[in-house]
Tab-separated table of C-alpha atoms in Angstrom:
chain	number	residue	atom	x	y	z
Q	1	MET	CA	151.580	-29.357	8.287
Q	2	GLY	CA	150.399	-32.826	6.949
Q	3	LEU	CA	152.483	-35.708	8.163
Q	4	ALA	CA	155.109	-33.647	10.367
Q	5	HIS	CA	151.717	-31.973	12.209
Q	6	THR	CA	150.050	-35.290	12.825
Q	7	THR	CA	153.386	-36.434	13.901
Q	8	LYS	CA	153.740	-33.774	16.491
Q	9	LYS	CA	150.242	-34.050	17.752
Q	10	ILE	CA	150.361	-37.853	18.097
Q	11	LEU	CA	153.694	-37.308	20.043
Q	12	SER	CA	152.157	-34.460	22.139
Q	13	GLY	CA	149.202	-36.600	23.454
Q	14	ASP	CA	146.978	-33.608	21.605
Q	15	ALA	CA	145.559	-36.630	19.421
Q	16	PHE	CA	144.029	-38.274	22.342
Q	17	GLY	CA	142.671	-35.129	23.557
Q	18	SER	CA	140.867	-33.886	20.249
Q	19	THR	CA	139.399	-37.527	20.186
Q	20	VAL	CA	137.969	-37.371	23.702
Q	21	ALA	CA	136.316	-33.930	22.736
Q	22	ALA	CA	134.931	-35.178	19.694
Q	23	ILE	CA	133.377	-38.278	21.218
Q	24	LYS	CA	132.015	-35.877	24.104
Q	25	ARG	CA	130.566	-33.712	21.258
Q	26	LEU	CA	128.774	-36.709	19.581
Q	27	ARG	CA	126.861	-37.177	22.634
Q	28	TYR	CA	125.766	-33.793	23.327
Q	29	PRO	CA	123.917	-32.892	19.786
Q	30	LEU	CA	123.055	-28.930	19.585
Q	31	ALA	CA	121.790	-27.369	16.507
Q	32	ALA	CA	122.792	-23.764	15.531
Q	33	GLN	CA	119.523	-22.857	13.613
Q	34	PRO	CA	117.316	-22.393	16.739
Q	35	PHE	CA	119.505	-20.029	18.051
Q	36	ILE	CA	119.727	-18.064	14.567
Q	37	ASP	CA	115.824	-18.146	14.675
Q	38	ASN	CA	115.507	-16.397	17.986
Q	39	ILE	CA	117.057	-13.510	17.009
Q	40	ASP	CA	114.716	-10.387	15.958
Q	41	LYS	CA	115.105	-10.456	12.176
Q	42	VAL	CA	114.164	-7.103	11.483
Q	43	SER	CA	117.150	-5.787	13.821
Q	44	LEU	CA	119.491	-8.155	12.693
Q	45	GLU	CA	119.173	-7.181	9.073
Q	46	ARG	CA	119.675	-3.337	9.936
Q	47	ILE	CA	122.779	-4.322	11.557
Q	48	LYS	CA	123.776	-6.322	8.318
Q	49	GLU	CA	123.119	-3.706	6.214
Q	50	LYS	CA	125.469	-1.328	7.910
Q	51	TYR	CA	128.298	-3.603	8.435
Q	52	TYR	CA	128.172	-7.002	6.678
Q	53	ASN	CA	130.311	-7.757	3.420
Q	54	PRO	CA	130.216	-11.460	2.461
Q	55	LYS	CA	133.666	-11.179	0.789
Q	56	ASP	CA	135.201	-10.047	3.835
Q	57	LYS	CA	136.636	-13.007	5.549
Q	58	VAL	CA	139.195	-10.986	7.621
Q	59	THR	CA	137.552	-8.321	9.895
Q	60	SER	CA	135.157	-8.505	12.392
Q	61	ARG	CA	132.391	-8.144	9.895
Q	62	LYS	CA	132.581	-11.714	9.038
Q	63	TYR	CA	130.868	-12.834	12.128
Q	64	LEU	CA	127.744	-11.538	10.752
Q	65	ASP	CA	127.528	-14.791	8.629
Q	66	LEU	CA	125.563	-16.483	11.203
Q	67	GLU	CA	125.229	-19.779	9.130
Q	68	GLU	CA	129.055	-20.147	9.734
Q	69	TRP	CA	129.792	-18.630	12.923
Q	70	MET	CA	126.549	-19.561	15.210
Q	71	PRO	CA	127.511	-23.592	14.503
Q	72	THR	CA	131.105	-22.455	15.906
Q	73	ASN	CA	129.805	-21.206	18.790
Q	74	THR	CA	127.257	-24.153	19.281
Q	75	LYS	CA	130.519	-26.475	19.338
Q	76	ARG	CA	132.298	-24.075	21.726
Q	77	ILE	CA	129.105	-24.963	23.901
Q	78	ARG	CA	129.500	-28.713	23.407
Q	79	ASP	CA	133.368	-28.406	23.989
Q	80	VAL	CA	132.717	-26.818	27.558
Q	81	MET	CA	129.594	-29.505	28.269
Q	82	LEU	CA	127.379	-26.421	28.885
Q	83	ARG	CA	123.922	-27.855	29.001
Q	84	PRO	CA	121.017	-26.664	29.354
Q	85	ALA	CA	119.921	-25.615	32.962
Q	86	PRO	CA	119.366	-26.553	35.611
Q	87	PRO	CA	121.667	-26.143	37.286
Q	88	LYS	CA	121.958	-22.729	36.318
Q	89	LYS	CA	125.773	-21.598	35.772
Q	90	ARG	CA	127.287	-18.319	35.943
Q	91	VAL	CA	129.360	-17.555	32.662
Q	92	LEU	CA	132.170	-15.063	31.741
Q	93	ASP	CA	133.067	-15.024	28.008
Q	94	ILE	CA	136.285	-12.865	27.874
Q	95	GLY	CA	136.446	-11.194	24.405
Q	96	CYS	CA	132.969	-11.862	23.663
Q	97	GLY	CA	132.722	-10.204	20.092
Q	98	THR	CA	129.371	-10.683	19.068
Q	99	GLY	CA	127.794	-12.628	22.027
Q	100	PHE	CA	127.061	-15.483	19.783
Q	101	PHE	CA	128.419	-17.710	22.502
Q	102	LEU	CA	126.706	-16.109	25.434
Q	103	HIS	CA	123.452	-15.942	23.269
Q	104	ILE	CA	123.473	-19.511	23.136
Q	105	ALA	CA	124.375	-20.081	26.984
Q	106	GLN	CA	121.828	-17.619	28.064
Q	107	THR	CA	118.917	-19.525	25.710
Q	108	LEU	CA	119.909	-22.327	27.503
Q	109	GLY	CA	119.109	-20.878	30.787
Q	110	HIS	CA	122.370	-19.784	32.300
Q	111	GLU	CA	123.326	-16.418	33.792
Q	112	VAL	CA	126.164	-14.668	31.432
Q	113	LEU	CA	128.420	-11.809	31.235
Q	114	GLY	CA	130.599	-10.470	28.369
Q	115	MET	CA	134.017	-8.606	28.364
Q	116	ASP	CA	135.340	-6.789	25.470
Q	117	ILE	CA	137.454	-3.626	24.508
Q	118	PRO	CA	135.421	-0.346	24.333
Q	119	SER	CA	134.725	1.267	21.022
Q	120	HIS	CA	133.575	-1.504	18.694
Q	121	LYS	CA	130.361	-0.268	17.116
Q	122	LEU	CA	129.569	-3.582	15.715
Q	123	PHE	CA	130.182	-5.520	18.530
Q	124	ASP	CA	128.055	-2.905	20.762
Q	125	GLU	CA	125.152	-3.099	18.475
Q	126	MET	CA	125.004	-7.040	18.242
Q	127	CYS	CA	125.288	-7.787	22.049
Q	128	ALA	CA	122.548	-5.043	22.569
Q	129	LEU	CA	120.437	-6.948	20.084
Q	130	LEU	CA	121.066	-10.066	21.853
Q	131	ARG	CA	120.550	-8.685	25.195
Q	132	ILE	CA	123.991	-9.834	26.417
Q	133	PRO	CA	125.345	-7.823	29.326
Q	134	ARG	CA	129.035	-6.850	29.062
Q	135	ILE	CA	131.822	-5.000	31.161
Q	136	LEU	CA	133.918	-2.973	28.787
Q	137	HIS	CA	137.714	-3.620	29.627
Q	138	THR	CA	140.960	-3.807	28.084
Q	139	ILE	CA	143.030	-6.677	29.561
Q	140	GLU	CA	146.731	-5.511	30.215
Q	141	PRO	CA	149.552	-7.669	31.417
Q	142	PHE	CA	150.210	-7.943	35.352
Q	143	GLN	CA	147.082	-5.763	36.019
Q	144	LYS	CA	144.044	-7.508	37.731
Q	145	LEU	CA	140.425	-7.545	36.184
Q	146	PRO	CA	137.947	-5.120	37.539
Q	147	ASP	CA	135.239	-6.327	39.833
Q	148	LEU	CA	132.968	-8.839	38.051
Q	149	GLY	CA	130.276	-9.639	40.881
Q	150	ALA	CA	129.588	-13.166	42.017
Q	151	PRO	CA	131.847	-15.724	40.992
Q	152	PHE	CA	131.799	-17.859	38.007
Q	153	ASP	CA	131.116	-21.560	37.200
Q	154	LEU	CA	132.580	-21.187	33.878
Q	155	ILE	CA	135.300	-18.537	32.513
Q	156	THR	CA	135.830	-18.807	28.386
Q	157	ALA	CA	137.672	-17.085	25.944
Q	158	HIS	CA	137.942	-18.247	22.332
Q	159	MET	CA	140.488	-17.076	19.706
Q	160	THR	CA	141.991	-14.668	22.323
Q	161	CYS	CA	143.753	-11.435	21.240
Q	162	PHE	CA	144.490	-10.054	24.875
Q	163	ASN	CA	147.693	-11.902	25.248
Q	164	ARG	CA	149.232	-10.005	22.404
Q	165	TYR	CA	151.632	-6.912	22.920
Q	166	GLU	CA	151.323	-4.180	20.508
Q	167	ASP	CA	154.396	-5.333	18.725
Q	168	GLY	CA	152.782	-8.745	18.305
Q	169	LYS	CA	154.983	-10.483	21.132
Q	170	ARG	CA	152.882	-13.165	23.007
Q	171	TRP	CA	152.474	-13.258	26.820
Q	172	GLY	CA	155.000	-15.722	28.322
Q	173	PRO	CA	154.458	-17.884	31.470
Q	174	LYS	CA	155.094	-14.709	33.893
Q	175	GLU	CA	152.051	-12.913	32.446
Q	176	TRP	CA	149.850	-16.023	32.054
Q	177	GLU	CA	150.738	-16.789	35.810
Q	178	PHE	CA	149.237	-13.550	36.878
Q	179	PHE	CA	146.498	-13.501	34.752
Q	180	LEU	CA	145.326	-16.944	35.693
Q	181	ASP	CA	146.052	-16.301	39.643
Q	182	ASP	CA	143.546	-13.438	39.258
Q	183	ILE	CA	140.663	-15.284	37.094
Q	184	GLU	CA	140.791	-18.208	39.355
Q	185	THR	CA	139.940	-16.085	42.468
Q	186	ARG	CA	136.694	-15.424	40.254
Q	187	LEU	CA	135.567	-18.946	40.359
Q	188	THR	CA	133.277	-21.184	42.529
Q	189	PRO	CA	134.922	-23.862	43.878
Q	190	ASP	CA	133.917	-26.362	41.378
Q	191	GLY	CA	134.433	-23.322	38.430
Q	192	ARG	CA	136.530	-24.077	35.208
Q	193	ILE	CA	138.744	-22.062	32.985
Q	194	CYS	CA	138.312	-23.093	29.249
Q	195	MET	CA	140.298	-20.968	26.466
Q	196	ASP	CA	141.168	-21.398	23.048
Q	197	LEU	CA	144.306	-19.393	21.941
Q	198	ASN	CA	145.054	-17.678	18.391
Q	199	SER	CA	147.559	-19.421	16.329
Q	200	GLU	CA	151.022	-18.249	15.929
Q	201	LYS	CA	152.314	-16.767	13.091
Q	202	ASP	CA	154.212	-19.878	12.226
Q	203	GLY	CA	150.987	-21.763	12.634
Q	204	SER	CA	152.340	-23.297	16.045
Q	205	HIS	CA	149.508	-23.140	18.998
Q	206	MET	CA	151.775	-21.794	21.797
Q	207	ALA	CA	155.393	-21.656	22.710
Q	208	PRO	CA	157.034	-24.844	24.508
Q	209	ALA	CA	157.820	-22.929	27.408
Q	210	LEU	CA	154.206	-21.531	28.127
Q	211	ARG	CA	152.905	-25.395	27.335
Q	212	ALA	CA	155.439	-26.452	29.892
Q	213	TYR	CA	154.140	-24.007	32.420
Q	214	LEU	CA	150.420	-24.671	31.861
Q	215	LEU	CA	151.118	-28.117	32.449
Q	216	SER	CA	152.928	-27.836	35.446
Q	217	ARG	CA	149.704	-25.812	36.539
Q	218	GLY	CA	147.746	-28.676	36.241
Q	219	ALA	CA	145.950	-27.720	33.038
Q	220	LYS	CA	144.500	-29.856	30.286
Q	221	VAL	CA	146.243	-28.566	27.063
Q	222	ASP	CA	145.139	-29.887	23.586
Q	223	ARG	CA	147.131	-27.864	20.957
Q	224	ARG	CA	145.805	-24.425	21.325
Q	225	LYS	CA	142.910	-25.236	24.196
Q	226	ILE	CA	143.673	-24.702	27.814
Q	227	SER	CA	141.213	-26.068	30.593
Q	228	LEU	CA	141.837	-25.402	34.237
Q	229	THR	CA	139.578	-26.279	37.322
Q	230	ALA	CA	139.287	-24.054	40.321
Q	231	LYS	CA	142.214	-24.607	43.257
Q	232	ARG	CA	140.531	-25.633	46.248
Q	233	GLN	CA	141.417	-23.942	49.525
Q	234	ALA	CA	142.985	-26.113	52.009
Q	235	ALA	CA	140.756	-26.487	54.980
């Protein structure tokens, strides 16, 4: 990391993108505490009694530290510039987990839908508590997503896991091409895709071939963050 990482970031243009994102967030203050305060505390404590371990910083139980993870999600909201409605937007969060991102979006007045894998009791209980509507679905390479209803103004994903094979190998350009072709059909004409990939084992954010493909597709890439706008159909 250190100097080598900083130099690589500057040469790739990521430093400029990160600076622009930071400036945008400064122009959009959003405190996390109100979104913690509007959660039913009795029900939340029941869930924490079942699952939370403050020493566990690895498994999904760590997300019950709301003082850490609600600010992380307010930052996500600011990164994608999802301001209080109006206009009301329709938002899909892939891998929604505990639902904090959608909880904030819903509180701001937007229509939300989560997607996550089945059989995760902690996430089930938290999304039920926060009243987050969800579709349970396991994303597979070269397989289209199920019917998700009306088009979305914003499709997001954070710390993605769906782009890994069971052996740990990550999706390449072909898998991403199929996936992005599919989800772009789920967007409104002015819709956006904003995703944040999990880092590779070596600390890198994505393989050079994937980065080159995403840039060729017109995506903005800032280290592990990807943003795309909907392709407008020719008249």
